[in-house]
C-alpha positions as protocol buffer text, in pm:
chain_id: "A"
residue {
  index: 1
  type: MET
  ca { x: 23194 y: 6895 z: 10975 }
}
residue {
  index: 2
  type: PHE
  ca { x: 22920 y: 6779 z: 11267 }
}
residue {
  index: 3
  type: LYS
  ca { x: 23160 y: 6545 z: 11365 }
}
residue {
  index: 4
  type: ALA
  ca { x: 23410 y: 6810 z: 11493 }
}
residue {
  index: 5
  type: LEU
  ca { x: 23190 y: 6982 z: 11590 }
}
residue {
  index: 6
  type: ASP
  ca { x: 23073 y: 6708 z: 11881 }
}
residue {
  index: 7
  type: GLN
  ca { x: 23456 y: 6590 z: 11928 }
}
residue {
  index: 8
  type: LEU
  ca { x: 23555 y: 6930 z: 11992 }
}
residue {
  index: 9
  type: ALA
  ca { x: 23236 y: 6981 z: 12202 }
}
residue {
  index: 10
  type: SER
  ca { x: 23343 y: 6669 z: 12416 }
}
residue {
  index: 11
  type: ALA
  ca { x: 23738 y: 6789 z: 12458 }
}
residue {
  index: 12
  type: GLY
  ca { x: 23594 y: 7098 z: 12610 }
}
residue {
  index: 13
  type: GLU
  ca { x: 23794 y: 7271 z: 12395 }
}
residue {
  index: 14
  type: GLU
  ca { x: 23677 y: 7656 z: 12197 }
}
residue {
  index: 15
  type: ILE
  ca { x: 23435 y: 7624 z: 11925 }
}
residue {
  index: 16
  type: SER
  ca { x: 23430 y: 7908 z: 11735 }
}
residue {
  index: 17
  type: VAL
  ca { x: 23439 y: 7868 z: 11336 }
}
residue {
  index: 18
  type: SER
  ca { x: 23777 y: 7863 z: 11293 }
}
residue {
  index: 19
  type: THR
  ca { x: 23878 y: 7622 z: 11538 }
}
residue {
  index: 20
  type: VAL
  ca { x: 23564 y: 7395 z: 11389 }
}
residue {
  index: 21
  type: ALA
  ca { x: 23666 y: 7476 z: 11039 }
}
residue {
  index: 22
  type: ARG
  ca { x: 24051 y: 7331 z: 11149 }
}
residue {
  index: 23
  type: ALA
  ca { x: 23917 y: 7012 z: 11327 }
}
residue {
  index: 24
  type: ALA
  ca { x: 23725 y: 6953 z: 10999 }
}
residue {
  index: 25
  type: GLY
  ca { x: 24000 y: 7024 z: 10726 }
}
residue {
  index: 26
  type: VAL
  ca { x: 23836 y: 7273 z: 10552 }
}
residue {
  index: 27
  type: HIS
  ca { x: 23831 y: 7697 z: 10532 }
}
residue {
  index: 28
  type: ARG
  ca { x: 23618 y: 7851 z: 10727 }
}
residue {
  index: 29
  type: SER
  ca { x: 23468 y: 8039 z: 10479 }
}
residue {
  index: 30
  type: LEU
  ca { x: 23308 y: 7722 z: 10392 }
}
residue {
  index: 31
  type: ILE
  ca { x: 23093 y: 7765 z: 10739 }
}
residue {
  index: 32
  type: HIS
  ca { x: 23034 y: 8108 z: 10669 }
}
residue {
  index: 33
  type: ARG
  ca { x: 22858 y: 8044 z: 10334 }
}
residue {
  index: 34
  type: HIS
  ca { x: 22678 y: 7766 z: 10449 }
}
residue {
  index: 35
  type: GLY
  ca { x: 22396 y: 7931 z: 10712 }
}
residue {
  index: 36
  type: ASP
  ca { x: 22318 y: 7574 z: 10871 }
}
residue {
  index: 37
  type: LEU
  ca { x: 22645 y: 7519 z: 10971 }
}
residue {
  index: 38
  type: HIS
  ca { x: 22707 y: 7904 z: 11097 }
}
residue {
  index: 39
  type: ALA
  ca { x: 22428 y: 7854 z: 11352 }
}
residue {
  index: 40
  type: ALA
  ca { x: 22494 y: 7588 z: 11428 }
}
residue {
  index: 41
  type: VAL
  ca { x: 22805 y: 7660 z: 11518 }
}
residue {
  index: 42
  type: ILE
  ca { x: 22731 y: 7955 z: 11701 }
}
residue {
  index: 43
  type: ALA
  ca { x: 22483 y: 7756 z: 11900 }
}
residue {
  index: 44
  type: ARG
  ca { x: 22714 y: 7535 z: 12031 }
}
residue {
  index: 45
  type: ALA
  ca { x: 22966 y: 7823 z: 12120 }
}
residue {
  index: 46
  type: GLY
  ca { x: 22691 y: 7931 z: 12318 }
}
residue {
  index: 47
  type: GLN
  ca { x: 22642 y: 7610 z: 12531 }
}
residue {
  index: 48
  type: PRO
  ca { x: 22831 y: 7559 z: 12841 }
}
residue {
  index: 49
  type: LEU
  ca { x: 23133 y: 7321 z: 12885 }
}
residue {
  index: 50
  type: PRO
  ca { x: 23088 y: 6973 z: 12954 }
}
residue {
  index: 51
  type: GLY
  ca { x: 23166 y: 6930 z: 13318 }
}
residue {
  index: 52
  type: THR
  ca { x: 23115 y: 7300 z: 13407 }
}
residue {
  index: 53
  type: THR
  ca { x: 22835 y: 7485 z: 13609 }
}
residue {
  index: 54
  type: ALA
  ca { x: 22578 y: 7727 z: 13366 }
}
residue {
  index: 55
  type: GLY
  ca { x: 22751 y: 8014 z: 13679 }
}
residue {
  index: 56
  type: THR
  ca { x: 23071 y: 8004 z: 13605 }
}
residue {
  index: 57
  type: GLN
  ca { x: 23175 y: 8007 z: 13249 }
}
residue {
  index: 58
  type: VAL
  ca { x: 23152 y: 8311 z: 13091 }
}
residue {
  index: 59
  type: SER
  ca { x: 22913 y: 8308 z: 12732 }
}
residue {
  index: 60
  type: ARG
  ca { x: 23087 y: 8436 z: 12406 }
}
residue {
  index: 61
  type: LYS
  ca { x: 22794 y: 8725 z: 12374 }
}
residue {
  index: 62
  type: SER
  ca { x: 22857 y: 8837 z: 12749 }
}
residue {
  index: 63
  type: LEU
  ca { x: 23258 y: 8899 z: 12563 }
}
residue {
  index: 64
  type: LEU
  ca { x: 23138 y: 9031 z: 12283 }
}
residue {
  index: 65
  type: ALA
  ca { x: 22951 y: 9247 z: 12470 }
}
residue {
  index: 66
  type: ASP
  ca { x: 23212 y: 9384 z: 12718 }
}
residue {
  index: 67
  type: VAL
  ca { x: 23394 y: 9507 z: 12421 }
}
residue {
  index: 68
  type: ALA
  ca { x: 23218 y: 9705 z: 12280 }
}
residue {
  index: 69
  type: ASN
  ca { x: 23135 y: 9816 z: 12570 }
}
residue {
  index: 70
  type: LEU
  ca { x: 23528 y: 9825 z: 12636 }
}
residue {
  index: 71
  type: THR
  ca { x: 23513 y: 10004 z: 12339 }
}
residue {
  index: 72
  type: ALA
  ca { x: 23313 y: 10260 z: 12336 }
}
residue {
  index: 73
  type: ARG
  ca { x: 23445 y: 10345 z: 12701 }
}
residue {
  index: 74
  type: ASN
  ca { x: 23773 y: 10402 z: 12525 }
}
residue {
  index: 75
  type: GLY
  ca { x: 23636 y: 10602 z: 12226 }
}
residue {
  index: 76
  type: ARG
  ca { x: 23486 y: 10834 z: 12554 }
}
residue {
  index: 77
  type: LEU
  ca { x: 23817 y: 10878 z: 12749 }
}
residue {
  index: 78
  type: ALA
  ca { x: 24025 y: 10960 z: 12390 }
}
residue {
  index: 79
  type: ALA
  ca { x: 23770 y: 11207 z: 12313 }
}
residue {
  index: 80
  type: HIS
  ca { x: 23827 y: 11334 z: 12693 }
}
residue {
  index: 81
  type: ILE
  ca { x: 24186 y: 11320 z: 12669 }
}
residue {
  index: 82
  type: THR
  ca { x: 24178 y: 11523 z: 12351 }
}
residue {
  index: 83
  type: ARG
  ca { x: 23962 y: 11797 z: 12506 }
}
residue {
  index: 84
  type: LEU
  ca { x: 24172 y: 11817 z: 12814 }
}
residue {
  index: 85
  type: GLU
  ca { x: 24478 y: 11824 z: 12535 }
}
residue {
  index: 86
  type: ARG
  ca { x: 24342 y: 12117 z: 12408 }
}
residue {
  index: 87
  type: ARG
  ca { x: 24225 y: 12341 z: 12767 }
}
residue {
  index: 88
  type: LEU
  ca { x: 24585 y: 12256 z: 12840 }
}
residue {
  index: 89
  type: SER
  ca { x: 24754 y: 12339 z: 12573 }
}
residue {
  index: 90
  type: GLU
  ca { x: 24552 y: 12689 z: 12552 }
}
residue {
  index: 91
  type: ALA
  ca { x: 24639 y: 12707 z: 12943 }
}
residue {
  index: 92
  type: LEU
  ca { x: 24995 y: 12652 z: 12863 }
}
residue {
  index: 93
  type: GLY
  ca { x: 24992 y: 12916 z: 12549 }
}
residue {
  index: 94
  type: GLN
  ca { x: 24788 y: 13170 z: 12767 }
}
residue {
  index: 95
  type: THR
  ca { x: 25073 y: 13159 z: 12989 }
}
residue {
  index: 96
  type: ALA
  ca { x: 25363 y: 13207 z: 12810 }
}
residue {
  index: 97
  type: TRP
  ca { x: 25198 y: 13480 z: 12562 }
}
residue {
  index: 98
  type: GLU
  ca { x: 25164 y: 13639 z: 12947 }
}
residue {
  index: 99
  type: ALA
  ca { x: 25573 y: 13578 z: 13043 }
}
residue {
  index: 100
  type: SER
  ca { x: 25734 y: 13660 z: 12736 }
}
residue {
  index: 101
  type: GLY
  ca { x: 25582 y: 14007 z: 12740 }
}
residue {
  index: 102
  type: LEU
  ca { x: 25420 y: 14005 z: 12477 }
}
residue {
  index: 103
  type: GLY
  ca { x: 25043 y: 14060 z: 12604 }
}
residue {
  index: 104
  type: ALA
  ca { x: 25023 y: 14324 z: 12899 }
}
residue {
  index: 105
  type: PRO
  ca { x: 24917 y: 14173 z: 13169 }
}
residue {
  index: 106
  type: ALA
  ca { x: 24488 y: 14179 z: 13296 }
}
residue {
  index: 107
  type: ASP
  ca { x: 24545 y: 14450 z: 13513 }
}
residue {
  index: 108
  type: ILE
  ca { x: 24786 y: 14684 z: 13254 }
}
residue {
  index: 109
  type: GLU
  ca { x: 24487 y: 14621 z: 13016 }
}
residue {
  index: 110
  type: THR
  ca { x: 24258 y: 14721 z: 13284 }
}
residue {
  index: 111
  type: LEU
  ca { x: 24456 y: 15073 z: 13331 }
}
residue {
  index: 112
  type: THR
  ca { x: 24484 y: 15144 z: 12979 }
}
residue {
  index: 113
  type: ARG
  ca { x: 24109 y: 15092 z: 12882 }
}
residue {
  index: 114
  type: ARG
  ca { x: 24073 y: 15337 z: 13170 }
}
residue {
  index: 115
  type: ALA
  ca { x: 24286 y: 15555 z: 13050 }
}
residue {
  index: 116
  type: THR
  ca { x: 24124 y: 15582 z: 12729 }
}
residue {
  index: 117
  type: GLU
  ca { x: 23829 y: 15674 z: 12871 }
}
residue {
  index: 118
  type: LEU
  ca { x: 23905 y: 15922 z: 13105 }
}
residue {
  index: 119
  type: GLU
  ca { x: 24077 y: 16061 z: 12805 }
}
residue {
  index: 120
  type: GLN
  ca { x: 23750 y: 16018 z: 12562 }
}
residue {
  index: 121
  type: GLN
  ca { x: 23556 y: 16194 z: 12932 }
}
residue {
  index: 122
  type: ILE
  ca { x: 23858 y: 16492 z: 12901 }
}
residue {
  index: 123
  type: LEU
  ca { x: 23759 y: 16566 z: 12544 }
}
residue {
  index: 124
  type: ASP
  ca { x: 23392 y: 16577 z: 12581 }
}
residue {
  index: 125
  type: LEU
  ca { x: 23473 y: 16782 z: 12897 }
}
residue {
  index: 126
  type: ARG
  ca { x: 23690 y: 17004 z: 12654 }
}
residue {
  index: 127
  type: GLY
  ca { x: 23429 y: 17131 z: 12451 }
}
residue {
  index: 128
  type: GLU
  ca { x: 23133 y: 17144 z: 12678 }
}
residue {
  index: 129
  type: LEU
  ca { x: 23365 y: 17425 z: 12821 }
}
residue {
  index: 130
  type: ALA
  ca { x: 23449 y: 17586 z: 12493 }
}
residue {
  index: 131
  type: GLU
  ca { x: 23106 y: 17612 z: 12405 }
}
residue {
  index: 132
  type: ARG
  ca { x: 23071 y: 17800 z: 12759 }
}
residue {
  index: 133
  type: ASP
  ca { x: 23334 y: 18014 z: 12674 }
}
residue {
  index: 134
  type: GLU
  ca { x: 23135 y: 18085 z: 12346 }
}
residue {
  index: 135
  type: ASP
  ca { x: 22860 y: 18150 z: 12478 }
}
residue {
  index: 136
  type: LEU
  ca { x: 23016 y: 18418 z: 12785 }
}
residue {
  index: 137
  type: GLU
  ca { x: 23185 y: 18620 z: 12531 }
}
residue {
  index: 138
  type: ALA
  ca { x: 22859 y: 18632 z: 12362 }
}
residue {
  index: 139
  type: ALA
  ca { x: 22690 y: 18757 z: 12638 }
}
residue {
  index: 140
  type: ARG
  ca { x: 22984 y: 19015 z: 12738 }
}
residue {
  index: 141
  type: ALA
  ca { x: 22989 y: 19130 z: 12356 }
}
residue {
  index: 142
  type: ALA
  ca { x: 22583 y: 19152 z: 12430 }
}
residue {
  index: 143
  type: ASN
  ca { x: 22622 y: 19362 z: 12758 }
}
residue {
  index: 144
  type: ARG
  ca { x: 22917 y: 19577 z: 12615 }
}
residue {
  index: 145
  type: GLU
  ca { x: 22668 y: 19696 z: 12333 }
}
residue {
  index: 146
  type: LEU
  ca { x: 22389 y: 19729 z: 12548 }
}
residue {
  index: 147
  type: MET
  ca { x: 22571 y: 19947 z: 12791 }
}
residue {
  index: 148
  type: ALA
  ca { x: 22708 y: 20176 z: 12494 }
}
residue {
  index: 149
  type: GLN
  ca { x: 22358 y: 20177 z: 12419 }
}
residue {
  index: 150
  type: LEU
  ca { x: 22187 y: 20336 z: 12773 }
}
residue {
  index: 151
  type: ASN
  ca { x: 22553 y: 20557 z: 12782 }
}
residue {
  index: 152
  type: ARG
  ca { x: 22503 y: 20773 z: 12466 }
}
């Protein structure tokens, strides 16, 4: 197993559990079951290839970190797209509802509400007027009675 690992490293091949298992002629589960073999493969995969400088090679860890970051970013973007689609759907629904004539436009709704308020105010004023008419009628009746008493 270690011989296959050394051969891959010296040939400048990619080092992973699968490639080492393939080169050694074993199943990759063997490497995963033996912690020392797995650790050796992972350690060798983290080392730079022969003939390259450390600054020009991308490590496996950095690639995994990039994949994790991009996966998280994709999740955030998918959530943002879902929110934007929901807002667009609501806006299109509102526009279609208003354009279809099913709902009154905002200015008509305001006028209808104001008309209702004014109708209620008219009813209140009519009630007050009726009370004053009753008071006036009572005052006239009292005045007639007093005049009748004075004239006797």
